mmCIF file of C-alpha atoms in Angstrom:
data_model
loop_
_atom_site.group_PDB
_atom_site.id
_atom_site.type_symbol
_atom_site.label_atom_id
_atom_site.label_comp_id
_atom_site.label_asym_id
_atom_site.label_seq_id
_atom_site.Cartn_x
_atom_site.Cartn_y
_atom_site.Cartn_z
ATOM 1 C CA MET A 5 59.073 43.760 89.449
ATOM 2 C CA ARG A 6 58.012 40.693 89.781
ATOM 3 C CA PRO A 7 59.858 37.911 86.987
ATOM 4 C CA MET A 8 57.231 36.490 84.789
ATOM 5 C CA SER A 9 57.450 32.756 84.653
ATOM 6 C CA TYR A 10 56.364 31.276 81.897
ATOM 7 C CA GLY A 11 52.811 29.652 81.822
ATOM 8 C CA GLN A 12 51.833 31.352 84.986
ATOM 9 C CA GLY A 13 51.596 35.063 83.274
ATOM 10 C CA GLY A 14 47.839 36.033 83.238
ATOM 11 C CA PRO A 15 44.781 33.497 82.298
ATOM 12 C CA GLN A 16 45.110 30.944 79.948
ATOM 13 C CA SER A 17 43.137 30.999 76.405
ATOM 14 C CA GLN A 18 39.833 28.437 75.991
ATOM 15 C CA TRP A 19 39.961 26.421 73.000
ATOM 16 C CA ASP A 20 36.880 26.244 71.140
ATOM 17 C CA PRO A 21 37.383 23.254 68.789
ATOM 18 C CA TRP A 22 34.336 25.159 66.374
ATOM 19 C CA LYS A 23 36.177 28.703 66.699
ATOM 20 C CA PRO A 24 39.010 29.974 64.319
ATOM 21 C CA GLN A 25 41.763 31.623 66.051
ATOM 22 C CA SER A 26 41.372 29.922 69.087
ATOM 23 C CA GLN A 27 44.361 28.013 70.893
ATOM 24 C CA GLN A 28 44.807 25.046 71.267
ATOM 25 C CA PRO A 29 44.829 24.270 75.371
ATOM 26 C CA TRP A 30 47.560 22.640 77.215
ATOM 27 C CA ASN A 31 48.069 21.763 81.157
ATOM 28 C CA SER A 32 48.594 23.987 83.675
ATOM 29 C CA GLY A 33 50.407 21.661 85.463
ATOM 30 C CA SER A 34 52.966 20.483 83.013
ATOM 31 C CA ASP A 35 55.714 22.683 82.342
ATOM 32 C CA ASP A 36 57.814 20.300 79.932
ATOM 33 C CA GLY A 37 55.301 21.329 76.289
ATOM 34 C CA THR A 38 53.543 18.202 76.450
ATOM 35 C CA PRO A 39 49.804 18.926 74.815
ATOM 36 C CA ASP A 40 47.334 17.465 76.991
ATOM 37 C CA TRP A 41 45.652 14.392 75.008
ATOM 38 C CA ALA A 42 43.144 13.935 77.603
ATOM 39 C CA ALA A 43 41.858 17.273 76.891
ATOM 40 C CA LEU A 44 42.651 16.835 72.777
ATOM 41 C CA ALA A 45 40.478 13.338 73.155
ATOM 42 C CA GLU A 46 37.689 15.919 74.814
ATOM 43 C CA ALA A 47 37.356 18.034 71.960
ATOM 44 C CA SER A 48 37.746 15.555 69.590
ATOM 45 C CA GLU A 49 34.445 13.346 70.763
ATOM 46 C CA SER A 50 32.511 16.298 71.027
ATOM 47 C CA ARG A 51 33.148 17.553 67.682
ATOM 48 C CA ASN A 52 32.322 13.983 66.149
ATOM 49 C CA LYS A 53 29.416 14.384 68.304
ATOM 50 C CA ARG A 54 28.324 17.571 66.718
ATOM 51 C CA ARG A 55 29.138 16.208 63.358
ATOM 52 C CA LYS A 56 26.804 13.046 63.788
ATOM 53 C CA LEU A 57 24.356 15.518 65.044
ATOM 54 C CA LEU A 58 24.504 17.975 62.140
ATOM 55 C CA PHE A 59 24.397 14.786 59.247
ATOM 56 C CA ILE A 60 21.412 13.580 61.191
ATOM 57 C CA ALA A 61 19.496 16.397 60.474
ATOM 58 C CA GLY A 62 20.689 17.157 56.652
ATOM 59 C CA GLY A 63 20.338 12.535 56.243
ATOM 60 C CA ALA A 64 16.308 13.546 57.523
ATOM 61 C CA LEU A 65 15.409 17.039 55.504
ATOM 62 C CA ALA A 66 16.996 15.009 52.121
ATOM 63 C CA THR A 67 14.065 11.997 53.390
ATOM 64 C CA ILE A 68 11.768 14.502 54.146
ATOM 65 C CA ALA A 69 12.353 16.053 50.489
ATOM 66 C CA ILE A 70 12.933 13.324 48.926
ATOM 67 C CA GLY A 71 9.685 11.480 50.347
ATOM 68 C CA THR A 72 7.260 14.547 48.834
ATOM 69 C CA ALA A 73 9.111 14.299 45.739
ATOM 70 C CA VAL A 74 7.889 11.237 45.070
ATOM 71 C CA ALA A 75 4.965 11.563 46.263
ATOM 72 C CA MET A 76 4.534 14.296 44.095
ATOM 73 C CA ALA A 77 5.013 11.696 41.073
ATOM 74 C CA VAL A 78 3.039 9.460 42.150
ATOM 75 C CA VAL A 79 0.090 11.834 42.216
ATOM 76 C CA SER A 80 0.993 12.494 38.846
ATOM 77 C CA ALA A 81 0.987 9.116 37.164
ATOM 78 C CA ASN A 82 -2.177 8.279 39.299
ATOM 79 C CA GLY A 83 -4.420 11.026 38.312
ATOM 80 C CA GLY A 84 -6.906 11.372 35.679
ATOM 81 C CA ASP A 85 -7.983 8.511 33.986
ATOM 82 C CA PRO A 86 -6.587 5.724 33.960
ATOM 83 C CA GLU A 87 -7.516 4.901 30.286
ATOM 84 C CA ALA A 88 -6.712 8.693 28.584
ATOM 85 C CA GLY A 89 -3.641 7.278 27.326
ATOM 86 C CA PRO A 90 -0.115 8.756 27.838
ATOM 87 C CA SER A 91 -0.114 11.320 30.441
ATOM 88 C CA ASN A 92 3.001 13.060 28.694
ATOM 89 C CA LEU A 93 0.803 15.550 27.205
ATOM 90 C CA PRO A 94 0.598 19.351 28.075
ATOM 91 C CA ALA A 95 -2.631 20.633 29.810
ATOM 92 C CA SER A 96 -5.094 20.892 26.632
ATOM 93 C CA ALA A 97 -5.912 24.403 27.610
ATOM 94 C CA SER A 98 -2.415 25.038 26.569
ATOM 95 C CA LEU A 99 -2.836 22.518 23.881
ATOM 96 C CA PRO A 100 -2.004 24.330 20.094
ATOM 97 C CA GLY A 101 -6.131 25.310 19.051
ATOM 98 C CA SER A 102 -7.350 23.736 21.735
ATOM 99 C CA ALA A 103 -9.819 26.098 22.563
ATOM 100 C CA THR A 104 -11.061 25.824 18.665
ATOM 101 C CA ALA A 105 -14.018 22.992 18.997
ATOM 102 C CA THR A 106 -13.718 19.910 17.148
ATOM 103 C CA PRO A 107 -14.858 19.002 13.998
ATOM 104 C CA SER A 108 -17.670 16.625 13.783
ATOM 105 C CA PHE A 109 -18.479 14.870 10.260
ATOM 106 C CA ALA A 110 -21.586 12.688 9.306
ATOM 107 C CA PRO A 111 -21.113 9.153 8.593
ATOM 108 C CA THR A 112 -19.998 8.294 5.374
ATOM 109 C CA SER A 113 -19.181 4.777 3.748
ATOM 110 C CA ALA A 114 -17.469 4.686 -0.119
ATOM 111 C CA PRO A 115 -19.846 3.722 -2.594
ATOM 112 C CA PRO A 116 -18.422 0.022 -3.821
ATOM 113 C CA PRO A 117 -16.870 0.100 -7.485
ATOM 114 C CA LEU A 118 -18.365 -0.303 -9.773
ATOM 115 C CA ASP A 119 -18.627 -3.475 -12.309
ATOM 116 C CA PRO A 120 -17.154 -3.454 -15.927
ATOM 117 C CA LYS A 121 -18.740 -5.649 -16.960
ATOM 118 C CA ASP A 122 -22.032 -3.908 -15.972
ATOM 119 C CA PHE A 123 -21.397 -1.615 -18.805
ATOM 120 C CA ILE A 124 -20.846 -3.796 -21.641
ATOM 121 C CA SER A 125 -23.885 -6.067 -20.786
ATOM 122 C CA SER A 126 -26.719 -3.884 -22.073
ATOM 123 C CA ALA A 127 -26.493 -1.517 -25.211
ATOM 124 C CA LYS A 128 -28.588 0.779 -22.713
ATOM 125 C CA LYS A 129 -25.759 1.222 -20.227
ATOM 126 C CA ASP A 130 -22.571 0.733 -22.938
ATOM 127 C CA THR A 131 -22.769 4.338 -25.016
ATOM 128 C CA ALA A 132 -18.887 4.666 -26.171
ATOM 129 C CA PRO A 133 -18.321 5.252 -29.982
ATOM 130 C CA LEU A 134 -17.877 1.803 -31.478
ATOM 131 C CA SER A 135 -15.572 0.013 -34.318
ATOM 132 C CA PRO A 136 -13.559 -2.119 -35.291
ATOM 133 C CA ASP A 137 -10.619 0.632 -34.636
ATOM 134 C CA THR A 138 -11.887 1.513 -31.253
ATOM 135 C CA LEU A 139 -11.670 -2.685 -29.976
ATOM 136 C CA PHE A 140 -8.253 -2.739 -32.272
ATOM 137 C CA PRO A 141 -6.851 -0.120 -33.181
ATOM 138 C CA ASP A 142 -3.025 -0.938 -33.087
ATOM 139 C CA LYS A 143 -1.376 -1.727 -36.753
ATOM 140 C CA GLN A 144 0.909 -3.616 -34.323
ATOM 141 C CA LEU A 145 -0.070 -6.485 -31.183
ATOM 142 C CA PRO A 146 3.177 -7.528 -29.531
ATOM 143 C CA VAL A 147 1.869 -10.905 -27.531
ATOM 144 C CA ASP A 148 5.107 -12.265 -26.322
ATOM 145 C CA GLY A 149 7.952 -12.320 -28.868
ATOM 146 C CA THR A 150 5.127 -12.100 -31.811
ATOM 147 C CA VAL A 151 4.374 -9.520 -34.021
ATOM 148 C CA TYR A 152 0.899 -10.031 -35.627
ATOM 149 C CA LYS A 153 0.559 -6.751 -38.130
ATOM 150 C CA LYS A 154 -2.769 -5.550 -38.270
ATOM 151 C CA GLY A 155 -4.359 -5.899 -41.660
ATOM 152 C CA PRO A 156 -8.097 -5.025 -43.495
ATOM 153 C CA THR A 157 -11.030 -4.130 -41.380
ATOM 154 C CA ALA A 158 -15.149 -4.619 -41.960
ATOM 155 C CA ASP A 159 -18.289 -3.337 -40.769
ATOM 156 C CA THR A 160 -21.519 -4.666 -41.300
ATOM 157 C CA THR A 161 -25.129 -4.563 -39.811
ATOM 158 C CA SER A 162 -26.166 -7.782 -41.722
ATOM 159 C CA CYS A 163 -24.457 -10.178 -39.305
ATOM 160 C CA ALA A 164 -25.310 -12.862 -41.045
ATOM 161 C CA THR A 165 -23.222 -12.034 -44.216
ATOM 162 C CA ALA A 166 -19.835 -12.140 -43.078
ATOM 163 C CA ALA A 167 -20.555 -16.041 -41.081
ATOM 164 C CA GLY A 168 -20.497 -19.147 -42.354
ATOM 165 C CA GLY A 169 -21.385 -22.434 -41.705
ATOM 166 C CA THR A 170 -24.006 -22.449 -39.123
ATOM 167 C CA LEU A 171 -23.899 -19.152 -37.529
ATOM 168 C CA PRO A 172 -25.776 -17.268 -40.105
ATOM 169 C CA LYS A 173 -29.102 -18.777 -38.268
ATOM 170 C CA ILE A 174 -28.362 -18.151 -34.965
ATOM 171 C CA LEU A 175 -26.498 -14.711 -35.217
ATOM 172 C CA THR A 176 -30.070 -13.943 -36.688
ATOM 173 C CA ALA A 177 -31.984 -15.882 -34.727
ATOM 174 C CA ASN A 178 -30.794 -13.904 -31.308
ATOM 175 C CA GLY A 179 -31.049 -10.501 -32.824
ATOM 176 C CA CYS A 180 -27.286 -9.881 -33.966
ATOM 177 C CA THR A 181 -26.599 -6.010 -35.066
ATOM 178 C CA ARG A 182 -23.626 -5.906 -35.799
ATOM 179 C CA LEU A 183 -20.653 -7.589 -37.188
ATOM 180 C CA MET A 184 -16.985 -6.075 -36.670
ATOM 181 C CA ARG A 185 -14.056 -8.604 -37.904
ATOM 182 C CA THR A 186 -10.557 -7.221 -38.567
ATOM 183 C CA THR A 187 -7.082 -9.149 -39.587
ATOM 184 C CA TYR A 188 -4.396 -9.570 -37.834
ATOM 185 C CA THR A 189 -0.783 -11.612 -39.630
ATOM 186 C CA ASP A 190 2.147 -13.083 -38.564
ATOM 187 C CA GLY A 191 4.296 -14.228 -41.772
ATOM 188 C CA GLY A 192 2.132 -16.489 -43.540
ATOM 189 C CA ILE A 193 -0.535 -17.339 -40.925
ATOM 190 C CA ALA A 194 -3.202 -14.550 -41.229
ATOM 191 C CA VAL A 195 -6.436 -14.762 -38.094
ATOM 192 C CA THR A 196 -9.790 -12.788 -38.451
ATOM 193 C CA VAL A 197 -11.525 -11.734 -35.450
ATOM 194 C CA GLY A 198 -15.156 -11.214 -35.625
ATOM 195 C CA VAL A 199 -17.375 -9.169 -33.096
ATOM 196 C CA ALA A 200 -21.126 -9.959 -33.423
ATOM 197 C CA VAL A 201 -22.468 -7.374 -30.850
ATOM 198 C CA PHE A 202 -26.550 -7.708 -30.144
ATOM 199 C CA ASP A 203 -28.429 -5.372 -27.457
ATOM 200 C CA THR A 204 -27.927 -7.916 -24.072
ATOM 201 C CA ALA A 205 -25.187 -10.014 -22.680
ATOM 202 C CA ALA A 206 -28.557 -12.535 -22.335
ATOM 203 C CA GLN A 207 -28.663 -12.886 -26.368
ATOM 204 C CA ALA A 208 -25.114 -13.252 -26.655
ATOM 205 C CA THR A 209 -24.463 -15.602 -24.154
ATOM 206 C CA LYS A 210 -27.058 -17.606 -25.702
ATOM 207 C CA ALA A 211 -25.924 -17.108 -29.270
ATOM 208 C CA LYS A 212 -22.848 -18.929 -28.120
ATOM 209 C CA ALA A 213 -24.449 -21.644 -26.373
ATOM 210 C CA GLN A 214 -26.084 -22.643 -29.893
ATOM 211 C CA THR A 215 -22.984 -22.174 -32.280
ATOM 212 C CA ASP A 216 -20.802 -25.841 -33.097
ATOM 213 C CA ASP A 217 -17.293 -26.758 -34.978
ATOM 214 C CA ARG A 218 -19.571 -25.628 -38.333
ATOM 215 C CA SER A 219 -20.403 -22.052 -36.721
ATOM 216 C CA ILE A 220 -17.434 -19.501 -38.174
ATOM 217 C CA VAL A 221 -16.986 -16.313 -38.807
ATOM 218 C CA ARG A 222 -15.789 -15.635 -42.524
ATOM 219 C CA SER A 223 -12.082 -14.578 -42.794
ATOM 220 C CA LEU A 224 -11.268 -10.809 -44.469
ATOM 221 C CA PHE A 225 -8.496 -10.760 -46.816
ATOM 222 C CA GLY A 226 -7.051 -7.644 -49.454
ATOM 223 C CA LYS A 227 -5.096 -4.713 -48.551
ATOM 224 C CA GLY A 228 -1.489 -7.476 -48.684
ATOM 225 C CA VAL A 229 -3.769 -10.031 -46.895
ATOM 226 C CA LYS A 230 -3.627 -12.942 -49.508
ATOM 227 C CA PRO A 231 -6.753 -15.343 -49.197
ATOM 228 C CA PHE A 232 -6.225 -17.933 -46.094
ATOM 229 C CA CYS A 233 -9.139 -20.747 -44.996
ATOM 230 C CA ASP A 234 -10.766 -20.185 -48.397
ATOM 231 C CA GLY A 235 -11.705 -24.016 -49.331
ATOM 232 C CA ALA A 236 -8.485 -25.160 -46.593
ATOM 233 C CA PHE A 237 -9.475 -26.759 -43.496
ATOM 234 C CA CYS A 238 -8.708 -23.647 -41.032
ATOM 235 C CA ARG A 239 -9.065 -23.368 -36.758
ATOM 236 C CA SER A 240 -11.559 -21.838 -35.619
ATOM 237 C CA THR A 241 -12.851 -20.316 -32.241
ATOM 238 C CA ARG A 242 -15.812 -18.791 -30.577
ATOM 239 C CA ASN A 243 -16.648 -17.156 -27.154
ATOM 240 C CA ALA A 244 -18.861 -14.397 -25.657
ATOM 241 C CA TYR A 245 -18.567 -11.627 -22.942
ATOM 242 C CA GLY A 246 -21.375 -9.597 -22.346
ATOM 243 C CA ARG A 247 -23.552 -8.323 -24.850
ATOM 244 C CA TYR A 248 -21.001 -9.273 -27.598
ATOM 245 C CA ALA A 249 -19.871 -12.630 -28.889
ATOM 246 C CA TYR A 250 -16.319 -12.865 -30.638
ATOM 247 C CA PHE A 251 -14.993 -15.734 -33.164
ATOM 248 C CA THR A 252 -11.753 -16.108 -34.616
ATOM 249 C CA ILE A 253 -10.429 -18.495 -37.776
ATOM 250 C CA SER A 254 -7.089 -18.994 -38.545
ATOM 251 C CA GLY A 255 -4.793 -20.638 -40.816
ATOM 252 C CA PHE A 256 -2.011 -20.119 -44.008
ATOM 253 C CA THR A 257 -2.230 -17.761 -46.347
ATOM 254 C CA SER A 258 -0.497 -20.320 -48.571
ATOM 255 C CA GLY A 259 -4.325 -21.747 -49.256
ATOM 256 C CA LYS A 260 -2.427 -25.436 -46.912
ATOM 257 C CA ASP A 261 -4.617 -26.756 -44.501
ATOM 258 C CA VAL A 262 -4.065 -26.814 -40.448
ATOM 259 C CA THR A 263 -3.478 -29.931 -39.036
ATOM 260 C CA THR A 264 -3.161 -30.229 -35.037
ATOM 261 C CA LYS A 265 0.805 -30.674 -35.654
ATOM 262 C CA ASP A 266 0.190 -26.855 -36.802
ATOM 263 C CA THR A 267 0.755 -24.891 -32.899
ATOM 264 C CA LYS A 268 2.140 -21.760 -34.315
ATOM 265 C CA VAL A 269 -1.477 -21.267 -35.953
ATOM 266 C CA PHE A 270 -3.188 -22.282 -32.963
ATOM 267 C CA ARG A 271 -1.412 -20.053 -30.649
ATOM 268 C CA ALA A 272 -1.508 -17.168 -33.260
ATOM 269 C CA GLY A 273 -5.435 -18.035 -33.024
ATOM 270 C CA ASN A 274 -5.546 -18.109 -28.661
ATOM 271 C CA ASP A 275 -3.478 -14.814 -28.149
ATOM 272 C CA LEU A 276 -6.372 -13.338 -31.477
ATOM 273 C CA ALA A 277 -9.321 -14.187 -29.197
ATOM 274 C CA GLN A 278 -7.695 -13.406 -25.562
ATOM 275 C CA PHE A 279 -6.676 -10.488 -27.012
ATOM 276 C CA ALA A 280 -10.411 -9.592 -28.457
ATOM 277 C CA ALA A 281 -11.413 -10.604 -24.725
ATOM 278 C CA ASN A 282 -8.871 -8.381 -23.224
ATOM 279 C CA GLN A 283 -10.692 -5.035 -25.510
ATOM 280 C CA ILE A 284 -13.593 -6.021 -24.871
ATOM 281 C CA HIS A 285 -13.207 -5.374 -20.821
ATOM 282 C CA ARG A 286 -10.914 -3.243 -21.301
ATOM 283 C CA ARG A 287 -14.266 -1.025 -22.989
ATOM 284 C CA GLY A 288 -16.278 -1.964 -19.537
ATOM 285 C CA GLN A 289 -13.550 -0.337 -17.351
ATOM 286 C CA THR A 290 -13.781 2.847 -19.611
ATOM 287 C CA GLN A 291 -17.550 3.686 -19.310
ATOM 288 C CA ALA A 292 -17.309 2.334 -15.718
ATOM 289 C CA SER A 293 -14.728 4.572 -14.566
ATOM 290 C CA ALA A 294 -16.048 7.448 -16.356
ATOM 291 C CA ALA A 295 -19.670 6.528 -14.569
ATOM 292 C CA ALA A 296 -17.998 6.938 -10.956
ATOM 293 C CA ASN A 297 -16.222 10.454 -11.818
ATOM 294 C CA GLN A 298 -19.076 12.128 -12.812
#
């Protein structure tokens, strides 16, 4: 038998860098076991070329995919009416209730608010119950720390009998139909509020315009309130709102004259005059609100 020599015992195995299990080639002409560096370099270069080709092909496919996605995004963003608003809502067919017809309403406008003064400017509209107790219902009236106590009340259709000085003639000439009075006290100070009623605001305004410093409402006392402003100097006010003219007379229950230094008396008269105006206006508000809700 022929002896076998290493390196020449059969066909040399072919090394393929892309095939697993293949053997790395060696230089057949060398018996010292040194690798064939040239063959290795050539194989490495071949491998790198294949990888580059794969990377280029893969990059091209990725670029095409990204380009397609961008193109789809651009088409989606630019589709539809540019004035239609945000496009991130689902299609109308998939919106809940989109199959139902949109309700339509006839154009309407809210009516203007009713003016309270309209309801207290004529007897035809001013039909709510009226008395001294409806105008001045509370037994006590707190105003800025002062509490006025309600005293006697009076109500007459003969306006002249409840007035003094030049006022009786003025009330009669302008058609006064009723004069209601209430007295409030704060210690030794008393104030009578008188509210004269006319059929129209024009009559009340004219009556107020004809008054002077001698046009006074008579003080009302009794039921725990001592006589006041009966021969003494007192302070009076007069005004009109709607179909009402309202007056005050204020003074001391001791019979002392009121002077310009008696600021508490002036303040009491002003407080009650303002309260009378507020109550008349509130009467108009109540009727305006009731009419609006009908």
